[in-house]
Amino acid sequence: MNRRHCAAAAITLVCALAVLTVPTQAFATPAPPSPSHSPTAPAAPQRKSLEEVRKEIDALYRKAGTATDAYNLAEERAKKQSGEIVKLAQAIVAGQAKIADLKSRAGAQAREQYRTGGLPPGAQMMLSDDPRMFMDGVNRVWQGQQAAKGVLGELTRTQEDLETYTKDASSNWKKLEANRLKQAKAKKRINGQIAAAKKLESQLEKEDRARLLKLEQEAEYEAQTAWLGSGALKEINREASAHGKKAVAFATAQIGKPYVWGAEGPGSYDCSGLTSQAWAAAGRPIPRTSQEQWRQLPHIAVKDMRPGDLIIYHSDASHVGMYIGDGAIVHAPRPGRNVTLAGAGSMEILGVVRPDR
């Protein structure tokens, strides 16, 4: 009986281990080899554990996050350049109208001189014997000369401005097209990486997908526990600023909304879309992407964090979450997940920035 129990336990253990492992290319159990297989037949592909699959999926989503930042930055620059092109186009139209008016005025002056035999009215008055009319004529000639110079000078300046506007508009068009090309490339990378990650997930059984989520949560918990164990939270006890409280209130109100790359609300967000919109709602606009938030905003020591500050994650600054106090953040994790709370130390911290310093 004991031997039978031991055998049954061993079989159970083997089955459990089989559930925890997956092959490289497919997640279905491979068929047993046929009797015709020779001893020299190629070895079956190595099986990956569910933890290895989790890391592979995580790496794909990380790459998609980096590409999303590139897409968002290109989109932000394209919007800015489009706005500049519109302003330049308006300036060109105004300049063309001004040139037409100045040419008309210059033409009127030329026609007047032609009618008076090449002499302006003031010059004719200067030929008068009346001293008062003579002085008046001198003044009028001088004023006429200044007016003519002014018209010609303004015409020259307006033409130069118009030429500059045209060159700037052409330059901005080139930049706009370059940024649109960057967007298209980033979009292709994002879709490819997300599709690859989703394919890996879709090849898992329903039970394994549930366990995959649990493994993600366990990995985050372990990282958070290690972070807290380092004593990082001991000195973090600062209160949020007035703007920070508004930003936190906005961000936490979005909990449960889905992650969609490139989204800035109101129905869905990516990581930096959430943080940038939260601070915009608090009256402090900040850069759109996590990389630009890291590059442009003031850096703060982790021990000096307060609610509302942004924690930038990973060495390439590809993810961001908002610190809300008590060692927690609110963030939009990745495709397939919703805006949620997480441990501030559940990912690799690059640093902290403060939008309202």
Coordinates of C-alpha atoms in Angstrom, one line a residue:
M1 CA 0.0 0.0 0.0
N2 CA 2.8 2.4 0.9
R3 CA 4.5 1.7 -2.4
R4 CA 1.2 2.4 -4.3
H5 CA 0.7 5.7 -2.4
C6 CA 4.3 6.7 -3.3
A7 CA 3.8 5.8 -6.9
A8 CA 0.6 7.8 -7.1
A9 CA 2.2 10.8 -5.4
A10 CA 5.1 10.6 -7.9
I11 CA 2.7 10.5 -10.8
T12 CA 0.8 13.5 -9.4
L13 CA 4.1 15.4 -9.0
V14 CA 5.1 14.6 -12.6
C15 CA 1.7 15.9 -13.9
A16 CA 2.1 19.1 -11.9
L17 CA 5.5 19.7 -13.4
A18 CA 4.2 19.0 -16.9
V19 CA 1.6 21.8 -16.4
L20 CA 4.3 24.2 -15.3
T21 CA 6.3 23.8 -18.4
V22 CA 5.7 24.7 -22.1
P23 CA 7.6 24.0 -25.4
T24 CA 9.4 26.8 -27.3
Q25 CA 7.2 27.0 -30.3
A26 CA 3.8 25.8 -29.1
F27 CA 2.1 25.3 -25.8
A28 CA 0.2 22.1 -26.6
T29 CA 1.6 18.8 -25.3
P30 CA 3.8 17.3 -28.1
A31 CA 2.6 14.0 -29.6
P32 CA 4.6 10.9 -28.6
P33 CA 7.3 9.8 -31.1
S34 CA 6.1 7.2 -33.7
P35 CA 7.8 3.7 -33.7
S36 CA 9.4 4.6 -37.0
H37 CA 11.5 7.3 -35.6
S38 CA 15.2 6.5 -35.8
P39 CA 17.7 7.0 -33.0
T40 CA 19.2 9.9 -35.0
A41 CA 15.9 11.9 -35.3
P42 CA 16.1 15.6 -34.3
A43 CA 15.5 16.3 -30.7
A44 CA 12.2 17.8 -29.7
P45 CA 12.2 21.6 -29.1
Q46 CA 13.1 22.5 -25.5
R47 CA 10.1 23.3 -23.3
K48 CA 9.9 26.7 -21.6
S49 CA 8.6 27.1 -18.1
L50 CA 5.7 29.4 -17.5
E51 CA 8.1 31.8 -15.8
E52 CA 10.3 32.0 -18.9
V53 CA 7.2 32.7 -21.0
R54 CA 6.2 35.4 -18.5
K55 CA 9.7 37.0 -18.9
E56 CA 9.5 36.8 -22.7
I57 CA 6.0 38.4 -22.8
D58 CA 7.2 41.1 -20.3
A59 CA 10.2 41.9 -22.6
L60 CA 8.0 42.2 -25.6
Y61 CA 5.7 44.6 -23.8
R62 CA 8.7 46.6 -22.5
K63 CA 9.9 47.0 -26.1
A64 CA 6.4 48.0 -27.1
G65 CA 6.5 50.6 -24.3
T66 CA 9.7 52.1 -25.6
A67 CA 8.3 52.2 -29.2
T68 CA 5.1 53.8 -27.8
D69 CA 7.2 56.6 -26.2
A70 CA 8.9 57.2 -29.6
Y71 CA 5.4 57.3 -31.3
N72 CA 4.0 59.7 -28.7
L73 CA 7.1 62.0 -29.0
A74 CA 6.8 62.0 -32.8
E75 CA 3.1 62.7 -32.6
E76 CA 3.7 65.6 -30.2
R77 CA 6.3 67.1 -32.5
A78 CA 4.1 66.6 -35.5
K79 CA 1.3 68.5 -33.8
K80 CA 3.6 71.3 -32.9
Q81 CA 5.0 71.6 -36.4
S82 CA 1.5 71.5 -37.9
G83 CA 0.5 74.4 -35.7
E84 CA 3.6 76.3 -36.7
I85 CA 2.9 75.7 -40.4
V86 CA -0.6 77.0 -39.9
K87 CA 0.8 80.2 -38.3
L88 CA 3.4 80.6 -41.1
A89 CA 0.7 80.1 -43.7
Q90 CA -1.4 82.8 -42.1
A91 CA 1.7 85.1 -41.9
I92 CA 2.4 84.5 -45.6
V93 CA -1.2 85.4 -46.6
A94 CA -1.0 88.6 -44.5
G95 CA 2.4 89.4 -46.0
Q96 CA 1.1 89.0 -49.5
A97 CA -1.8 91.3 -48.8
K98 CA 0.5 93.8 -47.2
I99 CA 2.8 93.7 -50.2
A100 CA -0.1 94.3 -52.6
D101 CA -1.2 97.3 -50.5
L102 CA 2.3 98.8 -50.4
K103 CA 2.7 98.3 -54.2
S104 CA -0.6 100.1 -54.7
R105 CA 0.6 103.0 -52.6
A106 CA 4.0 103.2 -54.3
G107 CA 2.2 103.1 -57.7
A108 CA -0.2 105.9 -56.6
Q109 CA 2.9 108.0 -55.7
A110 CA 4.5 107.3 -59.1
R111 CA 1.3 108.2 -61.0
E112 CA 1.0 111.5 -59.1
Q113 CA 4.6 112.4 -60.0
Y114 CA 3.9 111.6 -63.6
R115 CA 0.8 113.8 -63.7
T116 CA 2.8 116.8 -62.2
G117 CA 5.6 116.4 -64.7
G118 CA 7.8 114.5 -62.2
L119 CA 7.5 117.1 -59.5
P120 CA 5.5 116.4 -56.4
P121 CA 2.9 119.1 -55.4
G122 CA 5.2 120.3 -52.6
A123 CA 8.0 120.9 -55.1
Q124 CA 5.8 123.1 -57.2
M125 CA 4.9 125.1 -54.1
M126 CA 8.6 125.7 -53.5
L127 CA 8.7 127.7 -56.7
S128 CA 6.2 130.2 -55.3
D129 CA 7.3 133.8 -54.4
D130 CA 5.2 133.6 -51.2
P131 CA 7.6 132.7 -48.3
R132 CA 4.8 130.9 -46.4
M133 CA 3.9 128.7 -49.4
F134 CA 7.7 128.1 -49.9
M135 CA 8.2 126.8 -46.4
D136 CA 5.0 124.7 -46.6
G137 CA 6.3 123.3 -49.9
V138 CA 9.7 122.4 -48.3
N139 CA 7.8 120.5 -45.5
R140 CA 5.6 118.7 -47.9
V141 CA 8.5 117.7 -50.1
W142 CA 10.3 116.4 -47.1
Q143 CA 7.2 114.5 -45.9
G144 CA 6.7 113.1 -49.3
Q145 CA 10.2 111.9 -49.5
Q146 CA 10.0 110.2 -46.1
A147 CA 6.7 108.6 -47.0
A148 CA 8.1 107.2 -50.2
K149 CA 11.2 105.9 -48.4
G150 CA 8.9 104.4 -45.8
V151 CA 6.8 102.6 -48.3
L152 CA 9.7 101.3 -50.2
G153 CA 11.5 100.3 -47.0
E154 CA 8.4 98.5 -45.6
L155 CA 7.9 96.8 -49.0
T156 CA 11.5 95.5 -48.9
R157 CA 11.2 94.3 -45.3
T158 CA 7.8 92.6 -46.0
Q159 CA 9.2 90.8 -49.0
E160 CA 12.2 89.6 -46.9
D161 CA 9.8 88.4 -44.1
L162 CA 7.7 86.6 -46.7
E163 CA 10.8 84.8 -48.0
T164 CA 11.7 83.8 -44.5
Y165 CA 8.2 82.6 -43.7
T166 CA 8.2 80.5 -46.9
K167 CA 11.6 78.9 -46.1
D168 CA 10.4 78.2 -42.5
A169 CA 7.2 76.6 -43.8
S170 CA 9.2 74.4 -46.2
S171 CA 11.5 73.4 -43.4
N172 CA 8.6 72.6 -41.0
W173 CA 6.9 70.5 -43.7
K174 CA 10.1 68.4 -44.0
K175 CA 10.3 67.9 -40.3
L176 CA 6.6 67.1 -40.2
E177 CA 7.0 64.4 -42.8
A178 CA 10.1 63.0 -41.0
N179 CA 8.1 62.8 -37.7
R180 CA 5.2 61.1 -39.5
L181 CA 7.6 58.6 -40.9
K182 CA 9.0 58.0 -37.3
Q183 CA 5.4 57.5 -36.1
A184 CA 4.7 55.0 -38.8
K185 CA 7.8 53.0 -38.0
A186 CA 7.1 53.1 -34.2
K187 CA 3.5 52.1 -34.8
K188 CA 4.7 49.1 -36.9
R189 CA 7.1 48.1 -34.1
I190 CA 4.4 48.5 -31.4
N191 CA 1.9 46.4 -33.3
G192 CA 4.4 43.7 -34.0
Q193 CA 5.6 43.4 -30.4
I194 CA 2.1 43.5 -29.0
A195 CA 0.9 40.9 -31.5
A196 CA 3.9 38.6 -30.6
A197 CA 3.1 38.9 -26.9
K198 CA -0.6 38.3 -27.5
K199 CA 0.2 35.3 -29.6
L200 CA 2.3 33.8 -26.8
E201 CA -0.5 34.4 -24.3
S202 CA -3.1 33.0 -26.7
Q203 CA -1.2 29.7 -27.0
L204 CA -1.5 29.1 -23.3
E205 CA -4.4 27.2 -21.8
K206 CA -6.9 29.2 -19.8
E207 CA -5.5 27.9 -16.5
D208 CA -2.0 28.8 -17.5
R209 CA -3.1 32.4 -18.4
A210 CA -4.5 32.7 -14.9
R211 CA -1.3 31.4 -13.5
L212 CA 0.7 33.8 -15.7
L213 CA -1.1 36.7 -14.2
K214 CA -0.4 35.3 -10.7
L215 CA 3.3 35.0 -11.6
E216 CA 3.3 38.6 -12.7
Q217 CA 1.8 39.6 -9.4
E218 CA 4.3 37.5 -7.5
A219 CA 7.2 39.0 -9.3
E220 CA 5.9 42.5 -8.5
Y221 CA 5.3 41.5 -4.9
E222 CA 8.9 40.2 -4.5
A223 CA 10.4 43.3 -6.0
Q224 CA 8.2 45.5 -3.8
T225 CA 9.1 43.5 -0.7
A226 CA 12.8 43.8 -1.5
W227 CA 12.4 47.6 -2.0
L228 CA 10.6 48.0 1.3
G229 CA 13.1 45.8 3.0
S230 CA 15.9 48.1 1.9
G231 CA 14.4 50.8 4.1
A232 CA 13.4 53.0 1.2
L233 CA 10.1 54.0 2.7
K234 CA 11.3 55.0 6.1
E235 CA 12.1 58.6 5.2
I236 CA 9.2 59.1 2.7
N237 CA 6.6 60.9 4.7
R238 CA 6.0 64.2 2.9
E239 CA 2.6 65.7 2.1
A240 CA 1.4 66.3 -1.4
S241 CA 1.2 69.9 -2.7
A242 CA -2.1 71.4 -3.6
H243 CA -1.4 70.7 -7.3
G244 CA -0.2 67.2 -6.4
K245 CA -3.4 66.4 -4.6
K246 CA -5.4 67.3 -7.7
A247 CA -3.2 65.2 -9.9
V248 CA -3.5 62.2 -7.6
A249 CA -7.3 62.6 -7.5
F250 CA -7.5 62.6 -11.3
A251 CA -5.1 59.6 -11.7
T252 CA -6.8 57.4 -9.1
A253 CA -10.2 58.2 -10.7
Q254 CA -9.1 56.5 -13.9
I255 CA -8.5 53.1 -12.1
G256 CA -10.1 50.3 -14.1
K257 CA -9.8 52.0 -17.5
P258 CA -7.9 50.0 -20.1
Y259 CA -4.3 50.6 -21.3
V260 CA -4.2 51.6 -24.9
W261 CA -0.9 52.7 -26.4
G262 CA -0.9 56.3 -27.5
A263 CA -4.2 57.0 -25.6
E264 CA -4.6 60.2 -23.4
G265 CA -8.2 59.5 -22.2
P266 CA -10.8 59.9 -21.3
G267 CA -11.7 56.2 -21.9
S268 CA -8.2 54.7 -22.0
Y269 CA -4.6 55.6 -21.3
D270 CA -1.0 54.6 -21.8
C271 CA 1.4 55.2 -18.9
S272 CA 2.5 58.7 -19.8
G273 CA -0.9 59.6 -21.2
L274 CA -2.3 59.0 -17.7
T275 CA 0.4 61.1 -15.9
S276 CA 0.4 64.0 -18.4
Q277 CA -3.4 64.3 -18.3
A278 CA -3.4 64.1 -14.5
W279 CA -1.0 67.0 -14.2
A280 CA -2.8 68.9 -17.0
A281 CA -6.0 68.5 -14.9
A282 CA -4.1 69.9 -11.9
G283 CA -3.2 73.0 -13.9
R284 CA 0.5 72.1 -14.5
P285 CA 1.0 70.8 -18.1
I286 CA 4.0 68.5 -18.4
P287 CA 5.7 66.7 -21.4
R288 CA 3.7 63.9 -23.0
T289 CA 6.2 61.0 -22.8
S290 CA 7.9 59.3 -19.9
Q291 CA 11.3 59.9 -21.5
E292 CA 10.7 63.6 -21.9
Q293 CA 9.2 63.8 -18.4
W294 CA 12.5 62.3 -17.2
R295 CA 14.6 64.6 -19.3
Q296 CA 12.8 67.9 -18.7
L297 CA 11.3 67.8 -15.2
P298 CA 13.3 68.4 -12.0
H299 CA 14.8 65.2 -10.4
I300 CA 14.0 64.4 -6.8
A301 CA 15.7 61.9 -4.5
V302 CA 13.5 58.8 -3.7
K303 CA 13.6 59.6 0.0
D304 CA 12.1 63.1 -0.8
M305 CA 9.1 61.8 -2.7
R306 CA 5.7 63.1 -2.1
P307 CA 2.3 62.1 -3.6
G308 CA 1.9 63.4 -7.1
D309 CA 5.6 63.0 -8.0
L310 CA 6.3 60.7 -11.0
I311 CA 8.5 57.6 -10.7
I312 CA 10.3 56.8 -13.9
Y313 CA 11.0 53.1 -14.5
H314 CA 13.6 51.1 -16.4
S315 CA 17.0 52.2 -17.7
D316 CA 15.4 53.7 -20.9
A317 CA 12.7 55.6 -19.0
S318 CA 10.1 53.7 -20.9
H319 CA 7.5 53.6 -18.1
V320 CA 6.1 56.0 -15.5
G321 CA 3.7 55.8 -12.6
M322 CA 2.4 58.4 -10.1
Y323 CA 3.4 58.1 -6.5
I324 CA 0.3 58.3 -4.3
G325 CA 1.8 57.7 -0.9
D326 CA 2.3 54.7 1.4
G327 CA 4.7 53.0 -1.0
A328 CA 2.2 52.8 -3.8
I329 CA 1.7 54.1 -7.4
V330 CA -1.2 54.4 -9.8
H331 CA -0.2 53.5 -13.4
A332 CA -1.3 52.1 -16.7
P333 CA 0.8 48.9 -16.9
R334 CA 0.6 47.5 -20.4
P335 CA -1.8 46.3 -23.2
G336 CA -4.3 43.8 -21.8
R337 CA -4.2 45.4 -18.3
N338 CA -6.1 48.3 -16.8
V339 CA -5.1 51.4 -14.8
T340 CA -4.3 50.1 -11.4
L341 CA -2.5 50.5 -8.1
A342 CA 0.9 48.8 -7.6
G343 CA 3.9 48.9 -5.4
A344 CA 6.3 51.8 -6.1
G345 CA 9.2 49.4 -6.0
S346 CA 7.6 46.6 -8.1
M347 CA 9.6 47.6 -11.1
E348 CA 13.2 48.8 -11.6
I349 CA 13.2 52.5 -10.5
L350 CA 15.3 54.9 -12.7
G351 CA 14.4 58.0 -10.6
V352 CA 11.7 60.4 -9.5
V353 CA 10.7 63.8 -11.1
R354 CA 8.5 66.5 -9.7
P355 CA 6.2 68.5 -12.0
D356 CA 5.4 71.3 -9.6
R357 CA 8.8 72.0 -8.0

